[in-house]
Structure formats: structure tokens, C-alpha cells
PDB file of C-alpha atoms and ligand atoms in Angstrom:
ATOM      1  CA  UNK O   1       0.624  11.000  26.717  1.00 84.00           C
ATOM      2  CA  UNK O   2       0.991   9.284  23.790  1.00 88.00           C
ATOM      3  CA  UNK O   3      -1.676   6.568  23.286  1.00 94.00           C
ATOM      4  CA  UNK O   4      -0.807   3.210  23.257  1.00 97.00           C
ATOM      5  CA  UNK O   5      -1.601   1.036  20.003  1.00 98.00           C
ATOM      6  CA  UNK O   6      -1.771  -2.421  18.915  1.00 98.00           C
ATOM      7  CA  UNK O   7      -1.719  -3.091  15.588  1.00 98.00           C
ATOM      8  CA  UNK O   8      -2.627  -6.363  13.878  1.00 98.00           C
ATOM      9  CA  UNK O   9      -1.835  -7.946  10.523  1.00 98.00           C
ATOM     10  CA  UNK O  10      -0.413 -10.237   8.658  1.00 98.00           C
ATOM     11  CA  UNK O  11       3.429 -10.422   7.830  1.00 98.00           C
ATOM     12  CA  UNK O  12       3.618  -9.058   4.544  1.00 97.00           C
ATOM     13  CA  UNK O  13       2.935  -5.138   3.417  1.00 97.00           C
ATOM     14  CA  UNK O  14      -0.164  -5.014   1.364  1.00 97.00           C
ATOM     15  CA  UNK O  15      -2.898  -3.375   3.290  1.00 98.00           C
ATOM     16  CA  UNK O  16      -1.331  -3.065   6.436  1.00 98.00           C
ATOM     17  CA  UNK O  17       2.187  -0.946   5.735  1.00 98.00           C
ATOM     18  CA  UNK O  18       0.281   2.266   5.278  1.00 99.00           C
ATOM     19  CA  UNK O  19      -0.500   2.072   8.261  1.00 99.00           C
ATOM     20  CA  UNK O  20       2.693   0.430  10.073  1.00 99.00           C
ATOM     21  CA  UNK O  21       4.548   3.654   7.860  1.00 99.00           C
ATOM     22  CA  UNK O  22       2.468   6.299   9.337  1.00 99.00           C
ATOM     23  CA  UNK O  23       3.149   5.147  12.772  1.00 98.00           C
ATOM     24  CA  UNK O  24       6.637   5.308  12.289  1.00 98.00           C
ATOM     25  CA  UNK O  25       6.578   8.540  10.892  1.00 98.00           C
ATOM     26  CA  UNK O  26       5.025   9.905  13.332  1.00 98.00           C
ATOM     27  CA  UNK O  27       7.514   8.237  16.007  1.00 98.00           C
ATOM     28  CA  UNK O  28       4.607   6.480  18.122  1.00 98.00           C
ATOM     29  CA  UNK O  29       5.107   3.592  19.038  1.00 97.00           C
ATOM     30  CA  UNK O  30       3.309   0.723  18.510  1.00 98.00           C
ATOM     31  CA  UNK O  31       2.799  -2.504  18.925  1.00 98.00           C
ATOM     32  CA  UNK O  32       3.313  -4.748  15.420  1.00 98.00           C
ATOM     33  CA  UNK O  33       1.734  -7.752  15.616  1.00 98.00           C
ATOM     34  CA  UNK O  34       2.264  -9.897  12.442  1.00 98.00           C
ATOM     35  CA  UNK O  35      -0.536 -12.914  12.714  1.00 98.00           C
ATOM     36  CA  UNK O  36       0.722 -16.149  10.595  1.00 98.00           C
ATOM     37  CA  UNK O  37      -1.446 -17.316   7.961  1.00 97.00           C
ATOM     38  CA  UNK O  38      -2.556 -21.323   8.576  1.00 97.00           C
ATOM     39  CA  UNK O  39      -3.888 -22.449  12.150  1.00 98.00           C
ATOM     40  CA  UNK O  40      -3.116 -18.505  13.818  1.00 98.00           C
ATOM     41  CA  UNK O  41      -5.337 -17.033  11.231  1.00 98.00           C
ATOM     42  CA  UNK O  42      -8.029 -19.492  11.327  1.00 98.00           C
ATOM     43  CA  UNK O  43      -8.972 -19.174  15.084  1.00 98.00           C
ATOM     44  CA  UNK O  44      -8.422 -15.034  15.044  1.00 98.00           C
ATOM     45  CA  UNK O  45     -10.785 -15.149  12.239  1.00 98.00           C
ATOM     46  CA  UNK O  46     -13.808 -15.580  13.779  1.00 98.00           C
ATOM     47  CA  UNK O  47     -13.045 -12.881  16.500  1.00 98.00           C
ATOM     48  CA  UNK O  48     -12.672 -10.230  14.198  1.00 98.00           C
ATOM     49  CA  UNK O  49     -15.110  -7.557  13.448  1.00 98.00           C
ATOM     50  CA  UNK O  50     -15.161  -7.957   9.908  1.00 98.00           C
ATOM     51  CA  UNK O  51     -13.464 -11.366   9.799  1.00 98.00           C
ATOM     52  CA  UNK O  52     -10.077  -9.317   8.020  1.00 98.00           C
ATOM     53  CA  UNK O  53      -6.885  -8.225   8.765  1.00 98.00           C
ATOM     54  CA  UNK O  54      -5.535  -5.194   9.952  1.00 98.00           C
ATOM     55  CA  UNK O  55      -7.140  -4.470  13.328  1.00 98.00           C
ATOM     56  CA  UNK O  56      -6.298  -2.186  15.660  1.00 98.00           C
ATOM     57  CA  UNK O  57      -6.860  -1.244  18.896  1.00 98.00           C
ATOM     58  CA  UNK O  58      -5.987   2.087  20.784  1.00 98.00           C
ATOM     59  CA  UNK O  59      -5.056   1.918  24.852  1.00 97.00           C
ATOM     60  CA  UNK O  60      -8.017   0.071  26.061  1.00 95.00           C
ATOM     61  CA  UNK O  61     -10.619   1.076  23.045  1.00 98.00           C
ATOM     62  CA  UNK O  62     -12.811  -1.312  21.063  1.00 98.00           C
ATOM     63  CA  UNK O  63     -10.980  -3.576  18.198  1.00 98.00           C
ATOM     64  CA  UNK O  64     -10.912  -0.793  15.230  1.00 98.00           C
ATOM     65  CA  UNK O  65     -10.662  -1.730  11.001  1.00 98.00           C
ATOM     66  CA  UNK O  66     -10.201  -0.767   7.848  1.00 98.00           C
ATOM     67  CA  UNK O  67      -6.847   0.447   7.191  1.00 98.00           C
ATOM     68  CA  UNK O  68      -7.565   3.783   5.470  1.00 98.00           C
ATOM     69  CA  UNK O  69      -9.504   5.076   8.332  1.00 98.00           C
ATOM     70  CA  UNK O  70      -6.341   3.714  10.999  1.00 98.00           C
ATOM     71  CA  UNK O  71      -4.260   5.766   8.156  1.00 98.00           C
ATOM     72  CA  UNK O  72      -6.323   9.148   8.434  1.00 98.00           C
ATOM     73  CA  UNK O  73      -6.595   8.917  12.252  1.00 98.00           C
ATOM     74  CA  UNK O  74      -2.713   8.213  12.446  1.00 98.00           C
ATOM     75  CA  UNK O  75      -2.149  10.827  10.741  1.00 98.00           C
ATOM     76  CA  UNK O  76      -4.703  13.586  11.939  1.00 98.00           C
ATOM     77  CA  UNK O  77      -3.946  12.924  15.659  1.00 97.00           C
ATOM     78  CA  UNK O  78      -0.191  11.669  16.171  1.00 98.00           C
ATOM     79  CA  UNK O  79       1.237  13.734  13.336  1.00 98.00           C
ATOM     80  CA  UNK O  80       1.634  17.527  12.416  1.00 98.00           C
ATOM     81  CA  UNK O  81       3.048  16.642   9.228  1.00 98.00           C
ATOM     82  CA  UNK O  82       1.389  13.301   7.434  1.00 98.00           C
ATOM     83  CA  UNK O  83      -2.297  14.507   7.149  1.00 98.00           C
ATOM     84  CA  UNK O  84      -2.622  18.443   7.556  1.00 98.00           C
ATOM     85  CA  UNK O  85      -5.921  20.091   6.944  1.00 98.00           C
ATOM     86  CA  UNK O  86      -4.298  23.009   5.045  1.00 98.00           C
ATOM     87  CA  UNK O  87      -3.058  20.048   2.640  1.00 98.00           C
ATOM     88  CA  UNK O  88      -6.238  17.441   2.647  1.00 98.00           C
ATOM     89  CA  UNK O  89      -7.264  18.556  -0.645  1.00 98.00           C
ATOM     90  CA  UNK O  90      -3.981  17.863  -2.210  1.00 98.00           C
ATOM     91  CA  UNK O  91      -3.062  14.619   0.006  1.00 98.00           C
ATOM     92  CA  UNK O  92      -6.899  13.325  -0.422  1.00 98.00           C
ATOM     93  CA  UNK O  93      -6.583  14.441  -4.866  1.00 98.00           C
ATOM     94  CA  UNK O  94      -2.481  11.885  -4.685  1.00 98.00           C
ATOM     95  CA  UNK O  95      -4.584   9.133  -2.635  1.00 98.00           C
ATOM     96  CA  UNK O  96      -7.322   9.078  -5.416  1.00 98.00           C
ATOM     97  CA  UNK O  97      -4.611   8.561  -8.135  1.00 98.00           C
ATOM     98  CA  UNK O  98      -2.798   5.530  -5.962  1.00 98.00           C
ATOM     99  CA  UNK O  99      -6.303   3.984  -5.201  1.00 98.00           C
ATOM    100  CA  UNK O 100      -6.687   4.480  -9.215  1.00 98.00           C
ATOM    101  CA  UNK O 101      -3.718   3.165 -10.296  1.00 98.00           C
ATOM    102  CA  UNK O 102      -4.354  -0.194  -7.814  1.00 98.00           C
ATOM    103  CA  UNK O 103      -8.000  -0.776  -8.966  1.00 98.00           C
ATOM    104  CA  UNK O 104      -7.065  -0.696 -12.154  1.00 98.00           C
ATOM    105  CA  UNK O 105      -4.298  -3.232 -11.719  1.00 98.00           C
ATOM    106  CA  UNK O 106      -6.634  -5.730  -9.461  1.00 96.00           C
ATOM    107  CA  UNK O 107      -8.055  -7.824 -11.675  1.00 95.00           C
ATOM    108  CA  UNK O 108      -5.020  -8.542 -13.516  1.00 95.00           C
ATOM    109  CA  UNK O 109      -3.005  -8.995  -9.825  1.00 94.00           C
ATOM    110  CA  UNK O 110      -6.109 -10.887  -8.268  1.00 93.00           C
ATOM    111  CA  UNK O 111      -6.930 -13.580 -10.758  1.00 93.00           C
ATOM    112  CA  UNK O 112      -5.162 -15.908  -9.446  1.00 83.00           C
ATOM    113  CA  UNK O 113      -6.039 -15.337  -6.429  1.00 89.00           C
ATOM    114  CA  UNK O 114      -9.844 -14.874  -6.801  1.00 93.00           C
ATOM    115  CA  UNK O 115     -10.640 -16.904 -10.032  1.00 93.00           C
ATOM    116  CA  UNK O 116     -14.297 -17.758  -8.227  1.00 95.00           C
ATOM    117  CA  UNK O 117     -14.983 -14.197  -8.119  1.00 94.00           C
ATOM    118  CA  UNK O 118     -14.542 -13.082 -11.770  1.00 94.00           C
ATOM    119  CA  UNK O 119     -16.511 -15.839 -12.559  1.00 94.00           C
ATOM    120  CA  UNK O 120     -13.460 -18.503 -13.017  1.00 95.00           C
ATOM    121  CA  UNK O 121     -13.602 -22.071 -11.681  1.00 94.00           C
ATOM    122  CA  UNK O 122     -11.454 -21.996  -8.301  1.00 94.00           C
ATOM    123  CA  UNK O 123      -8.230 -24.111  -9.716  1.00 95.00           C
ATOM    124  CA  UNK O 124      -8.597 -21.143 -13.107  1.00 95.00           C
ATOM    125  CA  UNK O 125      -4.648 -20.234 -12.071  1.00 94.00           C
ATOM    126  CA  UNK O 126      -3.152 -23.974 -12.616  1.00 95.00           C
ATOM    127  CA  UNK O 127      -4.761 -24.173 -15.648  1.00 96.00           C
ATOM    128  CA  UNK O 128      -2.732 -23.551 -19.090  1.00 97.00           C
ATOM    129  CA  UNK O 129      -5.940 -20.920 -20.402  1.00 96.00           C
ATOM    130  CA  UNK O 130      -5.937 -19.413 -16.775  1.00 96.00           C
ATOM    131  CA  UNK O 131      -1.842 -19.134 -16.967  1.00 96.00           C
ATOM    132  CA  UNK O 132      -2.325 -17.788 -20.054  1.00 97.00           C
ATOM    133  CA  UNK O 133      -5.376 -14.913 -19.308  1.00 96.00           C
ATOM    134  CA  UNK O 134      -3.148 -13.802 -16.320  1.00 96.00           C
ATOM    135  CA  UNK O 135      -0.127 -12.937 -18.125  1.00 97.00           C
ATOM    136  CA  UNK O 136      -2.080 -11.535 -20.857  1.00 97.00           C
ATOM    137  CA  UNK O 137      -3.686  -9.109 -18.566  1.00 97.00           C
ATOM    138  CA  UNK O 138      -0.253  -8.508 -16.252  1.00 97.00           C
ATOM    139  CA  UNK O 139       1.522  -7.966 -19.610  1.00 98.00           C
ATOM    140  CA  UNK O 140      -1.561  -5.455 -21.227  1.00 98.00           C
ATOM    141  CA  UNK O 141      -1.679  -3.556 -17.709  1.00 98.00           C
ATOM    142  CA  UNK O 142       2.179  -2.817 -17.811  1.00 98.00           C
ATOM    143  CA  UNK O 143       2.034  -2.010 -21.833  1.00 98.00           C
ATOM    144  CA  UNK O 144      -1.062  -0.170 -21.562  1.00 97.00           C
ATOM    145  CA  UNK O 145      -1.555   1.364 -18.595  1.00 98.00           C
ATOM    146  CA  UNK O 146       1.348   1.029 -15.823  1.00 98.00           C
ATOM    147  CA  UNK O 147       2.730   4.272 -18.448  1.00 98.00           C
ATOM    148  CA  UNK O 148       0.131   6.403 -18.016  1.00 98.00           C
ATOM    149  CA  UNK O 149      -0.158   5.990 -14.127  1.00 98.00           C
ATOM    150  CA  UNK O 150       3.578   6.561 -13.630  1.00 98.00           C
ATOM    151  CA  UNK O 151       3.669  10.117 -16.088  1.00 98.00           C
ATOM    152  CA  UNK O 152       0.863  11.111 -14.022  1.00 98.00           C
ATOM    153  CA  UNK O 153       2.107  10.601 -10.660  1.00 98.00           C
ATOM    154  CA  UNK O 154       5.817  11.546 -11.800  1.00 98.00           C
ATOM    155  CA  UNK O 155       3.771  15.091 -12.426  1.00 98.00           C
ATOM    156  CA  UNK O 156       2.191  15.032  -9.512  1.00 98.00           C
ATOM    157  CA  UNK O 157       5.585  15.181  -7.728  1.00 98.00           C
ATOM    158  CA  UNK O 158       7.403  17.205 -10.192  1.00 98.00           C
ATOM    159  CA  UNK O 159       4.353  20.100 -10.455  1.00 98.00           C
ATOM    160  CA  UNK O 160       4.892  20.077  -6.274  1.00 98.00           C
ATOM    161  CA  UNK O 161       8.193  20.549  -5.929  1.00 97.00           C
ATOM    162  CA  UNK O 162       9.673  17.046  -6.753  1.00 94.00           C
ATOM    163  CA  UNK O 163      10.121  15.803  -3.390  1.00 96.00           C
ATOM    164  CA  UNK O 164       6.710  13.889  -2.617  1.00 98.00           C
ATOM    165  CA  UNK O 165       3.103  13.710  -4.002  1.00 98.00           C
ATOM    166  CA  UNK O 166       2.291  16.743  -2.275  1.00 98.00           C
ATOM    167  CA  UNK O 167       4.433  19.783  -1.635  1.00 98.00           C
ATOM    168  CA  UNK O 168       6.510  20.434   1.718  1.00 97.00           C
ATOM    169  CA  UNK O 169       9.686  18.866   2.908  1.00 96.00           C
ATOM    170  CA  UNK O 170       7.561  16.425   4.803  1.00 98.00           C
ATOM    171  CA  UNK O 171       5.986  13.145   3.236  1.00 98.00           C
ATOM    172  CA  UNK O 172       1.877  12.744   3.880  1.00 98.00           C
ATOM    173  CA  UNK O 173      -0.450   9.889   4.404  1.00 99.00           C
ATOM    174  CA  UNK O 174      -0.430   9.810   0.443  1.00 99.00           C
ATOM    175  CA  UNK O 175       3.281   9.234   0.208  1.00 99.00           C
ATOM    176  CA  UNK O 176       2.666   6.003   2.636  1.00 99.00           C
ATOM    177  CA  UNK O 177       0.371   4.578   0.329  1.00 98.00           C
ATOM    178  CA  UNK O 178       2.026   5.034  -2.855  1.00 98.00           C
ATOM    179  CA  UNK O 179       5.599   4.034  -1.903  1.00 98.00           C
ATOM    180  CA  UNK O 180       4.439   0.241  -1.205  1.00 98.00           C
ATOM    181  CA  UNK O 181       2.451   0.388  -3.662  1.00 98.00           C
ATOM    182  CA  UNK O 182       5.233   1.168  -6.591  1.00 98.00           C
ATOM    183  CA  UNK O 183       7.902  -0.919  -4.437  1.00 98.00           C
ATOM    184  CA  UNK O 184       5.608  -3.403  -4.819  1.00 98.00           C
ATOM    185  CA  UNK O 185       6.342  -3.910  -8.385  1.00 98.00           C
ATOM    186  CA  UNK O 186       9.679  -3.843  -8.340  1.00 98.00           C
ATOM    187  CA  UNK O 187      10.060  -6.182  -5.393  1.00 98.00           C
ATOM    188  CA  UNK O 188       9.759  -9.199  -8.043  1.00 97.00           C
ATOM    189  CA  UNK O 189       7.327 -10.939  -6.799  1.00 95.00           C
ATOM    190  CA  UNK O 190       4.461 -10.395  -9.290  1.00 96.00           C
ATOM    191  CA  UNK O 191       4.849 -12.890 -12.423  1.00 96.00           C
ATOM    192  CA  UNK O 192       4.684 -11.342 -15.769  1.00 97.00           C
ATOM    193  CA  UNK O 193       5.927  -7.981 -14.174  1.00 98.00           C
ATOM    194  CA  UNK O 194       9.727  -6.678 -14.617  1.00 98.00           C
ATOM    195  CA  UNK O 195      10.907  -5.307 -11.716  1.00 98.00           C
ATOM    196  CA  UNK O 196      13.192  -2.807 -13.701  1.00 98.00           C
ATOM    197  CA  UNK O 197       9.363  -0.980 -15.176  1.00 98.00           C
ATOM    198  CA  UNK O 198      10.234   2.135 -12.688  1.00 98.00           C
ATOM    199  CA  UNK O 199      13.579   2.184 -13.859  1.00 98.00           C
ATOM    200  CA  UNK O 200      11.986   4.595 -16.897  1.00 97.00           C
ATOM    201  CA  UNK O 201      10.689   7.054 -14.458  1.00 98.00           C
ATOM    202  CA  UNK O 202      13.763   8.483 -12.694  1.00 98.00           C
ATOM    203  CA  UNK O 203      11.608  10.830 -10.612  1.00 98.00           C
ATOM    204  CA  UNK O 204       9.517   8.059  -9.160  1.00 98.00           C
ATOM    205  CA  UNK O 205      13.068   5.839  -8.602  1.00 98.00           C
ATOM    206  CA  UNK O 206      14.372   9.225  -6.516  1.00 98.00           C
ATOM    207  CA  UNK O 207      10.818   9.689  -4.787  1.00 98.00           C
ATOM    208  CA  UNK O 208      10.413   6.269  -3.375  1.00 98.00           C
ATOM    209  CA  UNK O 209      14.590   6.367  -2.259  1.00 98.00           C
ATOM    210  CA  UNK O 210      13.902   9.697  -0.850  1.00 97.00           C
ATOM    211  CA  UNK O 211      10.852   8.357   0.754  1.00 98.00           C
ATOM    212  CA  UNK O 212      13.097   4.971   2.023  1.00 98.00           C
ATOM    213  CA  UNK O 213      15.992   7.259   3.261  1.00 98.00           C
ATOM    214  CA  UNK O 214      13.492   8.973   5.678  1.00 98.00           C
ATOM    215  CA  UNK O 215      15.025   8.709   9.252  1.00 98.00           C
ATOM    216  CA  UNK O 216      12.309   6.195  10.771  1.00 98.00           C
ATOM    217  CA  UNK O 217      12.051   4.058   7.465  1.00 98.00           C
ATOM    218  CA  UNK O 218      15.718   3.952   6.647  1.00 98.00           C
ATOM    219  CA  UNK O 219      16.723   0.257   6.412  1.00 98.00           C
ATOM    220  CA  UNK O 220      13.552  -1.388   6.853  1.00 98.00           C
ATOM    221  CA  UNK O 221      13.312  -2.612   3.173  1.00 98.00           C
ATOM    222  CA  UNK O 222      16.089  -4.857   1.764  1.00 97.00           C
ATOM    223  CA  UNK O 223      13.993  -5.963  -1.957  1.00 96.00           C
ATOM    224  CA  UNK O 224      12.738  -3.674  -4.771  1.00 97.00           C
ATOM    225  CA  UNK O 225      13.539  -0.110  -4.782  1.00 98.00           C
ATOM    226  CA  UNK O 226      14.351   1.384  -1.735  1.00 98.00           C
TER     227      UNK O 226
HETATM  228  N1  GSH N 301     -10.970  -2.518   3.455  1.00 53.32           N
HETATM  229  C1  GSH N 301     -10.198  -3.345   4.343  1.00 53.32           C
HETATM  230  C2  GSH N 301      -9.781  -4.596   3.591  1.00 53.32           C
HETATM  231  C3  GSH N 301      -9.196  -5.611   4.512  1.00 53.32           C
HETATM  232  C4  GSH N 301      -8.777  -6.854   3.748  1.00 53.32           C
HETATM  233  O1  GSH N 301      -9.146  -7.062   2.565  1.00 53.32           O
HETATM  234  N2  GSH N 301      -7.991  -7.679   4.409  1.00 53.32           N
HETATM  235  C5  GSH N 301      -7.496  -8.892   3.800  1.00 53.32           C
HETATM  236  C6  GSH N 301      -5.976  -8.841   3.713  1.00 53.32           C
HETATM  237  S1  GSH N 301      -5.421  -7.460   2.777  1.00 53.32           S
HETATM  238  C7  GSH N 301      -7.846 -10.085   4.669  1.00 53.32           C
HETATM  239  O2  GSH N 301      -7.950  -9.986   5.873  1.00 53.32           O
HETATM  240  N3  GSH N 301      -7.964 -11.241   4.020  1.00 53.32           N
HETATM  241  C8  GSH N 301      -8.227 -12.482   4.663  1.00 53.32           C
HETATM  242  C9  GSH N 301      -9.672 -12.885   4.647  1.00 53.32           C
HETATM  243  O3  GSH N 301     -10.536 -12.097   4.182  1.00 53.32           O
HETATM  244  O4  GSH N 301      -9.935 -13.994   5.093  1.00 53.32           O
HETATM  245  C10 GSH N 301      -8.999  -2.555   4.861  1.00 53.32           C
HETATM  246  O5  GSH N 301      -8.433  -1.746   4.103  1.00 53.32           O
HETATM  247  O6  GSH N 301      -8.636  -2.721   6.020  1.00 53.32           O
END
């Protein structure tokens, strides 16, 4: 019996399409609730566990969080293919590049965002010096260090066969964390960053439409590479 699963977050990808990707690739399905952001948010807040979004809940178990743990679970109990012990070494070494890659993008994708919490007054992203600081850092991530990231995972996939991060004919839990990820910047929605930067890499352009073309995931995305 397969379980049945709620799963909670907002309507965009983010933190929550991991997740919503393992579950389709594992064919289980699942409830996908997408919570507006205004008055919908505000009163689910304060019910949540940790006050965040995604949530989940599994038949008639407690509300569960944190996305990477939903992702490991999905894929150690509904899948044969996404999170295999034989391959956690390999899948757990791809998932510490992504995680590196997106840390070390954060502060230049969060300023905006979070201007209080690098020590920025709150309006810092309407100003002309806090306009300025982002695309400085956007632009000196995507110079700097956007190159190095995308040789290293292009590797990755070419030194395992040049299908996905890690080797078999099947894509892992890795796979659905770095495919949003690197759609992500194409999708053009990130000032200061060109959505053609992948279109240097071709084996991270074939990965993420090989990835795409995958039976369950096949025409779910319409912008970026896909
Ligand atoms: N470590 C958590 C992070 C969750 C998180 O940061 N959620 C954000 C959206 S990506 C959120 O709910 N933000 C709204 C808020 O904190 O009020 C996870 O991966 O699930």
C-alpha cells in the first residue's frame, strides 16, 4: 500500500521541488498543496512546526519538515532507484557539490532579500549603493565562480558515465536537487544573471534536458532549460 502524502509549500520551486521531483519519480502520488503567500501564509504560519514551508505529512502521521530529510525518506522508502545504499556515497559526495555551489551563491542571491541579516538597513535593495553591491556580487559570482562549479559538476557527470551526477541509467535524489538548481539560472529571473551562462557547458545543457525528458517530469517546465 502505498502511503498517502500531503505535501505543503509554496507555489514556486526553491526548496520544495526536490521534493515534489522525487515523488514523481518515484510514481507516488501525492498530494501538492501550493499555499499563497499574503493572508494564506500568514494564518498557516503560526501552525507550523518551525514556522516554514515545506511540510509534510504521511497518511495520518505528525506534520514532518525540512525538505532534505522529506528528500532522503522519499527516496529510501518509495524508490529503488533515487537513493540506493550501494550509491549513498556517490549521491551524498553530488549533493555536497549542489549544496556548495548554492551557499556560495546566497549572499549574492539573498541580499535583497535579507539586507537586515548581512547587516544592511531593511530598504538596502531600493537603494542606488544596495543596487549597486548586488550586481557587483551577482556579476563577481558568475565571473568568478559560477565557472568553476559548472567544470566540476560537468566532471562529475562526464567521469560517471555522462548521463547524471551519479552513474546508472536512473537519476538519484542528487539529480533532483541540482536540476532546479541550474534551471534556476537560466529561468531569467535572477537580475544581473544571463540566462544563456549554461549555454558554455553543453554537458550540463544535455543533463538537465535528459533529466526534463524523464517520463514523469516531461512537460512540467515551460522557462529556462528544460
Ligand atoms: N531547512 C528548511 C528551510 C525551510 C525554509 O527556509 N523555508 C522558507 C521558504 S524556502 C520559508 O518557509 N520562508 C518563509 C518564512 O520563514 O516565513 C528546509 O529545507 O525545509
Amino acid at each position: 500500500m502505498r502511503p498517502l502524502i500531503k505535501f505543503t509549500y509554496f507555489n514556486i520551486e526553491a526548496a520544495g521541488e526536490p521534493v515534489r521531483l522525487a515523488l514523481l519519480l518515484s510514481k507516488t502520488p501525492f498530494e501538492d498543496i501550493r499555499v499563497d503567500f499574503g493572508e494564506e501564509w500568514n494564518a498557516l504560519k503560526p501552525t507550523l512546526p518551525n514556522g516554514q514551508l515545506p511540510v509534510m505529512t504521511i497518511d495520518d502521521g505528525p506534520i514532518r519538515t525540512q525538505s532534505k530529510a522529506m528528500l532522503r525518506w522519499v527516496g529510501d522508502n518509495l524508490s529503488e532507484t533515487l537513493y540506493p545504499r550501494d550509491k549513498l556515497f556517490d549521491i551524498e559526495e553530488a549533493i555536497g557539490l549542489v549544496e556548495d555551489l548554492q551557499r556560495d551563491f546566497y549572499p549574492a542571491q539573498m541580499l535583497g532579500g535579507r539586507a537586515v541579516k548581512y547587516g544592511h538597513p531593511a530598504d538596502f535593495a531600493s537603494t542606488e549603493e544596495g543596487k549597486q553591491k548586488i550586481r557587483e556580487l551577482r556579476e563577481q559570482f558568475m565571473s568568478e565562480n559560477f565557472p568553476s562549479f559548472m567544470t566540476r559538476l560537468c566532471n562529475m557527470i562526464t567521469a560517471h558515465g555522462g548521463k547524471f551526477l551519479v552513474r546508472g541509467e536512473d537519476p538519484t535524489i542528487a539529480d533532483c536537487i541540482a536540476v532546479p538548481l541550474l534551471r534556476g539560472f537560466t529561468r531569467g529571473f535572477i537580475d544581473h544573471v544571463d540566462p544563456k551562462c549554461l549555454d558554455g557547458y553543453p554537458v550540463i545543457v544535455k543533463y538537465i534536458k535528459d533529466f526534463c525528458a524523464l517520463e514523469p517530469i516531461q512537460g512540467r517546465y515551460t522557462s529556462g532549460i528544460h
